[in-house]
PDB file of C-alpha atoms in Angstrom:
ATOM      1  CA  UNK A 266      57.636 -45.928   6.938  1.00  0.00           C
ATOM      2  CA  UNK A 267      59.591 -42.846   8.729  1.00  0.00           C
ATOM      3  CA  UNK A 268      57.755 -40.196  10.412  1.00  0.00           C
ATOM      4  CA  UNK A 269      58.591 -37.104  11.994  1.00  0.00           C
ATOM      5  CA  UNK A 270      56.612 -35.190  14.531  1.00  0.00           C
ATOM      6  CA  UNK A 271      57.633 -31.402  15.414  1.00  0.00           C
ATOM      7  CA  UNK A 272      55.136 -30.671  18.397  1.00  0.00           C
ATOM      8  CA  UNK A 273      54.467 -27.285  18.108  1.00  0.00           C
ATOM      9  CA  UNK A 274      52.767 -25.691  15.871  1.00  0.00           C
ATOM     10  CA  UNK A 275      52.800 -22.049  16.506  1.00  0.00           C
ATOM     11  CA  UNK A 276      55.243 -20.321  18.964  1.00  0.00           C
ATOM     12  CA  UNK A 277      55.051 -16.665  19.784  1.00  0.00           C
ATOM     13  CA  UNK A 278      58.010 -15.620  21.251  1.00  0.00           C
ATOM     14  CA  UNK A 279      59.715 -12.113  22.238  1.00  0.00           C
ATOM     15  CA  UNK A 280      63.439 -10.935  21.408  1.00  0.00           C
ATOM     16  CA  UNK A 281      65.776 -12.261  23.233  1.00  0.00           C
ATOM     17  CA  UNK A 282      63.930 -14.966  24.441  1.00  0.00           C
ATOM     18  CA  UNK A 283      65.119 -18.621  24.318  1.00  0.00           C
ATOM     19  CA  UNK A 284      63.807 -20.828  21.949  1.00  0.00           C
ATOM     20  CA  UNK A 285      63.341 -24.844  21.761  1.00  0.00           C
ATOM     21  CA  UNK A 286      61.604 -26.536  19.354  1.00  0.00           C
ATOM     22  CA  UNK A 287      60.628 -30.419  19.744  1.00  0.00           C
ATOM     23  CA  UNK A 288      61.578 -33.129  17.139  1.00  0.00           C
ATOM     24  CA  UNK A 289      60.795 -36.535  17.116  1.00  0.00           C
ATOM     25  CA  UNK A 290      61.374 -38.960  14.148  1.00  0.00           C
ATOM     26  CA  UNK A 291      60.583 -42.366  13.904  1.00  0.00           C
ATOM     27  CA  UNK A 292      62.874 -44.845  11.879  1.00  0.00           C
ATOM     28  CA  UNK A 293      65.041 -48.006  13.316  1.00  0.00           C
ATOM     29  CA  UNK A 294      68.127 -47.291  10.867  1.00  0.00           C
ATOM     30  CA  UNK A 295      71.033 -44.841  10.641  1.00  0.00           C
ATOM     31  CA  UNK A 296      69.624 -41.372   9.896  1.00  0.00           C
ATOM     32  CA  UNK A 297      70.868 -37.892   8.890  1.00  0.00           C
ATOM     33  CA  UNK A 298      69.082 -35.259  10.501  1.00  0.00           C
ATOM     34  CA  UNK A 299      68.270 -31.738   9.432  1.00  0.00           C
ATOM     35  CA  UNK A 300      66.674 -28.326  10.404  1.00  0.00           C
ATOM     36  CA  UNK A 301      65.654 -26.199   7.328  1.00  0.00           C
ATOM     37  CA  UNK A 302      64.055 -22.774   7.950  1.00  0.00           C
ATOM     38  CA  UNK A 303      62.084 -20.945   5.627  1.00  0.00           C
ATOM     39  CA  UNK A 304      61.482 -16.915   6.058  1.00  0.00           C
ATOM     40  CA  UNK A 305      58.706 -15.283   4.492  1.00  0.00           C
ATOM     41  CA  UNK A 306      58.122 -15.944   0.905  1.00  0.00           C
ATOM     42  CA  UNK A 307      61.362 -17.574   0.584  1.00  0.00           C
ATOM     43  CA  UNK A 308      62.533 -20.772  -0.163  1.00  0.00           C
ATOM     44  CA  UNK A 309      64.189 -23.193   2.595  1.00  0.00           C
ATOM     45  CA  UNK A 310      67.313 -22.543   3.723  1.00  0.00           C
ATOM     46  CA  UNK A 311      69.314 -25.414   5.862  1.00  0.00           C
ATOM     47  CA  UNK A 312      70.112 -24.234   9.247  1.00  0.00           C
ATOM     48  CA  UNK A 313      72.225 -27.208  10.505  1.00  0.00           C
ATOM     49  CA  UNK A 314      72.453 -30.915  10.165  1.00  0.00           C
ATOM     50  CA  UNK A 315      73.370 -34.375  11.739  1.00  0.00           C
ATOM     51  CA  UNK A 316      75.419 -37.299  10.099  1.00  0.00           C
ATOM     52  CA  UNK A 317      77.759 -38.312  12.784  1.00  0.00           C
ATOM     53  CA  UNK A 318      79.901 -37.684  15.501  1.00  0.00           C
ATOM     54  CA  UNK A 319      79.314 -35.180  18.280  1.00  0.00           C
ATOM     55  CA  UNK A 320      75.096 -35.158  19.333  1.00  0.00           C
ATOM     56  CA  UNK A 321      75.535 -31.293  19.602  1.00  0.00           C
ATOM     57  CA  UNK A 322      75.242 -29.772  16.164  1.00  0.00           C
ATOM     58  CA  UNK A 323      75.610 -25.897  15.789  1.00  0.00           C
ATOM     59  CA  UNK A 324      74.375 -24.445  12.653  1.00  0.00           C
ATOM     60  CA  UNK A 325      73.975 -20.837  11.359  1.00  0.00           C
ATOM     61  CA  UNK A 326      72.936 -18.017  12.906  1.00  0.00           C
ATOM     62  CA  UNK A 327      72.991 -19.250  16.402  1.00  0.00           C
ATOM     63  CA  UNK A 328      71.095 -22.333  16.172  1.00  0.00           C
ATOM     64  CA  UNK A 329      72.001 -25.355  17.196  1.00  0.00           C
ATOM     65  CA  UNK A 330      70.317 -28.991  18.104  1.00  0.00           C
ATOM     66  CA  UNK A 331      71.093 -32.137  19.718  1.00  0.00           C
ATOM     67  CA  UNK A 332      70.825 -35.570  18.615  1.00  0.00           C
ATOM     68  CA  UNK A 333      69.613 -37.910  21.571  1.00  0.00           C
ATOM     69  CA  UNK A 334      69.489 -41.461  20.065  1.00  0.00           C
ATOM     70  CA  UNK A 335      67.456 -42.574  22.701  1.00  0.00           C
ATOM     71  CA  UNK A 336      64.425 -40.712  22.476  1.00  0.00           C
ATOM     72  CA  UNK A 337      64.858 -40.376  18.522  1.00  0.00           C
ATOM     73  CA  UNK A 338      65.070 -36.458  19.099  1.00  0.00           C
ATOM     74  CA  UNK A 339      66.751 -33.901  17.410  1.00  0.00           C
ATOM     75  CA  UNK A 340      65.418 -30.936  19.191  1.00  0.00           C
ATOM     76  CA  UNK A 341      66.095 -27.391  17.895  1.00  0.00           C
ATOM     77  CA  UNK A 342      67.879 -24.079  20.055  1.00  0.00           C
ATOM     78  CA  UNK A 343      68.476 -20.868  20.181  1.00  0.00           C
ATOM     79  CA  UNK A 344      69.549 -19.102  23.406  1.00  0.00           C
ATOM     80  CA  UNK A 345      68.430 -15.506  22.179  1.00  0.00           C
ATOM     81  CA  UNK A 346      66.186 -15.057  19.552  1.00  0.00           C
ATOM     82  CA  UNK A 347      65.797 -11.734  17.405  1.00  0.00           C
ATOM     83  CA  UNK A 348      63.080 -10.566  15.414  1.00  0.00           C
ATOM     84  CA  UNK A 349      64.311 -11.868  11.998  1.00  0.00           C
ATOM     85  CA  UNK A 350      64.180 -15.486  13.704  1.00  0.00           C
ATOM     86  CA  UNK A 351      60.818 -15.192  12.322  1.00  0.00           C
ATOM     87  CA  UNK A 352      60.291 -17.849  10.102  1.00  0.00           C
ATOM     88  CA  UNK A 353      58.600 -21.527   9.570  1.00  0.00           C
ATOM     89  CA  UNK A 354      60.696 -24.075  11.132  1.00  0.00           C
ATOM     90  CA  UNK A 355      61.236 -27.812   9.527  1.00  0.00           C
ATOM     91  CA  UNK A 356      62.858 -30.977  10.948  1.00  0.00           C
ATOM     92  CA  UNK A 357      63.622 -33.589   8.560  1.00  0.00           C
ATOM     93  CA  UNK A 358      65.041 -37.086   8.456  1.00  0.00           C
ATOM     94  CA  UNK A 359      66.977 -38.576   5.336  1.00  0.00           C
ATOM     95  CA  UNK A 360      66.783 -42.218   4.392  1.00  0.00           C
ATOM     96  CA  UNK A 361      69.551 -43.219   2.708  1.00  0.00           C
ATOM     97  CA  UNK A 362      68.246 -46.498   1.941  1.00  0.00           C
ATOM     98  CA  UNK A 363      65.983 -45.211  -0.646  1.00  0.00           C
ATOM     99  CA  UNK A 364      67.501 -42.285  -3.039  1.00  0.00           C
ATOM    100  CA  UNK A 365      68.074 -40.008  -0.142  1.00  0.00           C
ATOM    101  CA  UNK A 366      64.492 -39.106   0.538  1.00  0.00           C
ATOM    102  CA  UNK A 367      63.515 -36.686   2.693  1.00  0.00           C
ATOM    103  CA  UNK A 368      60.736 -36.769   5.644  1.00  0.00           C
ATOM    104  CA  UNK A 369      59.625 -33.488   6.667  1.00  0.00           C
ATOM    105  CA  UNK A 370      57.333 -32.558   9.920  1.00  0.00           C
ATOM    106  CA  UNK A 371      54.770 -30.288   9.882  1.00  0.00           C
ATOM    107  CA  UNK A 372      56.652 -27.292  10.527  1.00  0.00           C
ATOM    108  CA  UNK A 373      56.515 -24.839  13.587  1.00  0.00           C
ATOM    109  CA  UNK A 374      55.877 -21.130  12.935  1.00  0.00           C
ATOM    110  CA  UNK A 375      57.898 -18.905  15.361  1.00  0.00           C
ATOM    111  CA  UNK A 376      56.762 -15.169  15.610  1.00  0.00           C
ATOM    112  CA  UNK A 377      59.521 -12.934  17.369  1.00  0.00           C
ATOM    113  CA  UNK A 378      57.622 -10.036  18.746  1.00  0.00           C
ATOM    114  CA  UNK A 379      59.862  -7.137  18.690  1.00  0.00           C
TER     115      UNK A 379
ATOM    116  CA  UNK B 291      76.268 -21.400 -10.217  1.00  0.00           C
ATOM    117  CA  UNK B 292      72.756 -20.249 -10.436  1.00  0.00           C
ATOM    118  CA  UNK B 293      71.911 -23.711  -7.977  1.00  0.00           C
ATOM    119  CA  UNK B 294      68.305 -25.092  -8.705  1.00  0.00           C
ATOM    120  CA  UNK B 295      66.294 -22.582 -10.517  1.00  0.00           C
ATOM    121  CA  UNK B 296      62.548 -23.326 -11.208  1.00  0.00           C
ATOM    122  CA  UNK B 297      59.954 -22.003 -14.052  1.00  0.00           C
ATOM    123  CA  UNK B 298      57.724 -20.633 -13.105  1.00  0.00           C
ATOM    124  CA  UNK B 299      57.338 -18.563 -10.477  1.00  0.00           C
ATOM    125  CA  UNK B 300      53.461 -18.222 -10.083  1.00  0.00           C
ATOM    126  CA  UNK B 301      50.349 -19.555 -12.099  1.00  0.00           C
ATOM    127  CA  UNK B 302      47.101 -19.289 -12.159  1.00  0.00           C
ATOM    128  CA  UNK B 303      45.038 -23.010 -13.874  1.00  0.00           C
ATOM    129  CA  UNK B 304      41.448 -23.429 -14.461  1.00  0.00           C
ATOM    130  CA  UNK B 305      40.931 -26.645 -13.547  1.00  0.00           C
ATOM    131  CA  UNK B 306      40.662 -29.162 -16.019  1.00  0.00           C
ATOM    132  CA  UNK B 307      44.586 -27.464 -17.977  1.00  0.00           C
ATOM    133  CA  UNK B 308      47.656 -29.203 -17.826  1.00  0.00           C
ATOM    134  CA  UNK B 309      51.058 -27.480 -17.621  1.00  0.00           C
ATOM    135  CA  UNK B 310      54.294 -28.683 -17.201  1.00  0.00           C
ATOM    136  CA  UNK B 311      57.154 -27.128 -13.951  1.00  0.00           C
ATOM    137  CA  UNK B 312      60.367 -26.619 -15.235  1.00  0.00           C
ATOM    138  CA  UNK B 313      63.534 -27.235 -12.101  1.00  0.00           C
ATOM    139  CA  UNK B 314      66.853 -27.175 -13.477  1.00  0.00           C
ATOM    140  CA  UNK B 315      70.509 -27.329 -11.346  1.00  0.00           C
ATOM    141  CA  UNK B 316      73.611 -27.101 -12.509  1.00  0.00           C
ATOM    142  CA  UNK B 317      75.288 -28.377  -9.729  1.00  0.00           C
ATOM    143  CA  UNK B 318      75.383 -31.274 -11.761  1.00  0.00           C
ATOM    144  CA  UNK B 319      73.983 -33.580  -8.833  1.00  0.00           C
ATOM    145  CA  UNK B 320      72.651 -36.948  -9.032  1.00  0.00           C
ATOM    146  CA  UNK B 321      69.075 -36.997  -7.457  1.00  0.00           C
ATOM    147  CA  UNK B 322      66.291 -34.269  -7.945  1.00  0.00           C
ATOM    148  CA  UNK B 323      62.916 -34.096  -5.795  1.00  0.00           C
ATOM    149  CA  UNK B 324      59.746 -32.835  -6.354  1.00  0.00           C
ATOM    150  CA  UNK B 325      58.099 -31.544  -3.100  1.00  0.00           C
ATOM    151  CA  UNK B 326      54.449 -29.727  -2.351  1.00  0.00           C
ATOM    152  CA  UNK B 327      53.716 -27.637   0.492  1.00  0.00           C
ATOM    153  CA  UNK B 328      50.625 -27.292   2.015  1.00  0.00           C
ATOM    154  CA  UNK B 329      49.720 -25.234   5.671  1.00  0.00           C
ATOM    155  CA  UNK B 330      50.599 -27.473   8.439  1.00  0.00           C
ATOM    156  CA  UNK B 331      51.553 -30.962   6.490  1.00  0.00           C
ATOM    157  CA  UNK B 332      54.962 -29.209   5.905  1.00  0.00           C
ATOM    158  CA  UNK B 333      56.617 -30.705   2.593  1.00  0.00           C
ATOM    159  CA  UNK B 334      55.283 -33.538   1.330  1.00  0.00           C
ATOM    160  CA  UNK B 335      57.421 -35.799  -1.662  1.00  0.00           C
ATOM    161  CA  UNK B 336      55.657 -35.768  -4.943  1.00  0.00           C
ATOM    162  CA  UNK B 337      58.160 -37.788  -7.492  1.00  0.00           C
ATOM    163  CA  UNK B 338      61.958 -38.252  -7.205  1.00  0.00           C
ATOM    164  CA  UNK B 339      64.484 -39.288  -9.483  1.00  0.00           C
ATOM    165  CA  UNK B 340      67.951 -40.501  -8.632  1.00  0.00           C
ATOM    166  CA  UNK B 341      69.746 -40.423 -11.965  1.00  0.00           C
ATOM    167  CA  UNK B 342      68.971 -39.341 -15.276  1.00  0.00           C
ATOM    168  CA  UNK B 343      66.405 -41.148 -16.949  1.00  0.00           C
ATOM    169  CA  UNK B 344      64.959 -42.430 -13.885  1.00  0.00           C
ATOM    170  CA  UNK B 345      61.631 -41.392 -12.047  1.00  0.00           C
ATOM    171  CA  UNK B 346      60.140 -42.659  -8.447  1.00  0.00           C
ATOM    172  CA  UNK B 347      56.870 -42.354  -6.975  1.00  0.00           C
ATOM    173  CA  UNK B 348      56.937 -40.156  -3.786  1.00  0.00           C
ATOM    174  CA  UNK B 349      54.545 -39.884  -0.905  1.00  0.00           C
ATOM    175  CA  UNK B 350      51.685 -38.067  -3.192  1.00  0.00           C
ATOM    176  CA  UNK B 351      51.932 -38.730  -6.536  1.00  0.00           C
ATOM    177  CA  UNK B 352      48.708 -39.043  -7.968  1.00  0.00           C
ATOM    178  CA  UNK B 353      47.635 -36.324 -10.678  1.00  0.00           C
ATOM    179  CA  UNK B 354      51.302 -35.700 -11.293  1.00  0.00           C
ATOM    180  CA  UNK B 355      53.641 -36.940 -13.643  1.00  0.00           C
ATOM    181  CA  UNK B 356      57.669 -36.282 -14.090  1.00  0.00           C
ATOM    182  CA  UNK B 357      60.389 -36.711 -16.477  1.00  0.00           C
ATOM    183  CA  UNK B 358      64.011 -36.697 -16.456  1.00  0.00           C
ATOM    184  CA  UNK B 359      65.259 -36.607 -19.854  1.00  0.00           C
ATOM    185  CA  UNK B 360      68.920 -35.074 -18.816  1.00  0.00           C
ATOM    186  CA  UNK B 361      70.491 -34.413 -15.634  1.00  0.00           C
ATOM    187  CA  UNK B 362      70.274 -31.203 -14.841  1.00  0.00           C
ATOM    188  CA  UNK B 363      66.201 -30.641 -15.456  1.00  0.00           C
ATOM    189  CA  UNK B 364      63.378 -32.842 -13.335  1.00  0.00           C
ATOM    190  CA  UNK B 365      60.019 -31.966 -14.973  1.00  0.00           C
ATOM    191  CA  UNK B 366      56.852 -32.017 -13.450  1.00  0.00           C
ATOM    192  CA  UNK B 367      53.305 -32.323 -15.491  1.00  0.00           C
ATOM    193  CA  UNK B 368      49.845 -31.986 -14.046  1.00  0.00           C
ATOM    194  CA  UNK B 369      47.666 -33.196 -17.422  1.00  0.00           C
ATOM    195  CA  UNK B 370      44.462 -32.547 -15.672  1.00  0.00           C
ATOM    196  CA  UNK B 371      45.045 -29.868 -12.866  1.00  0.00           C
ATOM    197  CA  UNK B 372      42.191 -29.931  -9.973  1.00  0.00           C
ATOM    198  CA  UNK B 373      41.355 -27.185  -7.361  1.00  0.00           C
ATOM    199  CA  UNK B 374      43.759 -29.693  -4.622  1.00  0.00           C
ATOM    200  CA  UNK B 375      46.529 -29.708  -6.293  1.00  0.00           C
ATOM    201  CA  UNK B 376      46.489 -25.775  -5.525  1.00  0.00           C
ATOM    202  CA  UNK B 377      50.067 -25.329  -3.723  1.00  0.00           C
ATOM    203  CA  UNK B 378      53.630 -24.534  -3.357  1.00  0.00           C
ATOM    204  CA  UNK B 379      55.904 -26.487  -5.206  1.00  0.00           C
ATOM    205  CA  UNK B 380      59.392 -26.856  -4.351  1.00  0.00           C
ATOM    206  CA  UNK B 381      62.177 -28.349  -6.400  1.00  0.00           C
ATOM    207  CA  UNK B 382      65.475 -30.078  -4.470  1.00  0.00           C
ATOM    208  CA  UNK B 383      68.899 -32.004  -5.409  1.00  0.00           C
ATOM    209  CA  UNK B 384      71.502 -34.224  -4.011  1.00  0.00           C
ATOM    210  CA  UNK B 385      74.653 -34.258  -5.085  1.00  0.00           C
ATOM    211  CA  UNK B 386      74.651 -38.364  -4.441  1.00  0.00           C
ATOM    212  CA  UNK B 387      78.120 -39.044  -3.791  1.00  0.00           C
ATOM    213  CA  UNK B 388      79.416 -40.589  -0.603  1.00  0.00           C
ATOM    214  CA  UNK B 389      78.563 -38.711   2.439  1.00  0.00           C
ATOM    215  CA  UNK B 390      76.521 -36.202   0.193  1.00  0.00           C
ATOM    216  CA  UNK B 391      73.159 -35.941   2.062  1.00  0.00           C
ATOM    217  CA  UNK B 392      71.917 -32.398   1.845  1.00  0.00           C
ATOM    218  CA  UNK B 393      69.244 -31.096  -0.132  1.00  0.00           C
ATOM    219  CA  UNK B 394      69.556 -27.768  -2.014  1.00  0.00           C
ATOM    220  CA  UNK B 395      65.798 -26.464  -2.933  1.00  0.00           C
ATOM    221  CA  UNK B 396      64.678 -24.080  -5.604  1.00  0.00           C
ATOM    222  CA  UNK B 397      62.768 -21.090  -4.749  1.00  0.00           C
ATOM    223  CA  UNK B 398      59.422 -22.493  -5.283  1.00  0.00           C
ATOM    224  CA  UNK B 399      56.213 -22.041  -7.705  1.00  0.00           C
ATOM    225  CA  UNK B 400      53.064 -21.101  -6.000  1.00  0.00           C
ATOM    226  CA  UNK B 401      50.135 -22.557  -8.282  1.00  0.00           C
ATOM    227  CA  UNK B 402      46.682 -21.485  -7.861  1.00  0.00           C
ATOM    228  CA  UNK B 403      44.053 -24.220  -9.383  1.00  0.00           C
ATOM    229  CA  UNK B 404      40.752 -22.335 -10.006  1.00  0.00           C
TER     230      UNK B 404
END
């Protein structure tokens, strides 16, 4: 069975810091990879995903992640984050084999001090 | 297009009640997902279904059952609701056709089992 690991759990951050948050997935087929974000009370939004192609994905609002095969890692950045970055962060990893399931981690709430 | 709507928004169960969680898309996409959320476990697959009249077990099934009748509306029924089955629960769909991975999710129900 897949897994996925997101190592942090809480991450306290101020503006304009840099942000990384760790992904690690665990499945020996082809995967599609994806970073959802939910904001407060709201439902999850997709910030970026992987099929193919190019490692280095960019997504919305200056996010972007990079696929290294390798260490099955799909690692989450953001050179500057602002307040409204705050948000629960999810990493999840689709297997196509059976209906398109999902496999979510654990999440990683980032608080952007002002 | 509204995208995946779900009914409803918040209730409150005594434990021991069944009710039934209404997700309906009309993005006229093949697979639909039933998801909890609980803090720290991050989204966890309940029942999927990919194609009308179809239903799958997910990762935590038990106490739940679902329905697909037509395409655009997954059901899910609790029959005997019980204090852990207090959560969030989010709705999802696929689209399902070639190179179609990524999952649009409802706005979620927040149930509170008393």
């Amino acid at each position: 069975a897949q897994s996925v690991s997101q190592h942090n759990h809480h991450v306290i951050l101020s503006e304009a810091a840099s942000l990384e948050l760790g992904c690690n997935y665990s499945y020996g087929g082809t995967v599609n990879l994806f970073w959802y974000v939910q904001y407060p009370g709201q439902h999850l939004q997709l910030l970026l995903k992987y099929f193919s192609g190019d490692p280095l994905v960019k997504g919305i609002k200056g996010f972007e992640a990079e696929f290294i095969k390798s260490k099955f890692s799909f690692n989450l950045r953001k050179p500057s984050v602002q307040w409204s970055d705050t948000a629960e962060y999810f990493c999840a990893v689709n297997n196509k084999a059976a209906g398109n399931k999902l496999t979510f981690g654990g999440g990683t709430r980032v608080l952007v001090k002002p | 297009n509204a995208g995946v709507t779900q009914t409803p928004k918040f209730r409150v169960l005594k434990t021991g009640q069944s009710m039934t969680l209404l997700c309906a898309q009309d993005m006229n996409h093949e697979y639909m997902y039933w998801y909890r959320q609980d803090p720290g476990m991050g989204l966890r697959l309940i029942h999927y279904s990919v194609g009308e009249g179809t239903t799958a077990k997910g990762e935590v099934p038990d106490g739940y059952n679902v329905s697909r009748l037509k395409k655009q509306n997954f059901l899910l029924g609790l029959e005997s609701a019980a204090p852990s089955q207090t959560s969030v629960y989010f709705c999802a769909s696929v689209s399902g056709g070639a190179g179609e991975y990524e999952q649009y999710f409802g706005p979620g129900t927040r149930l509170t089992v008393t």
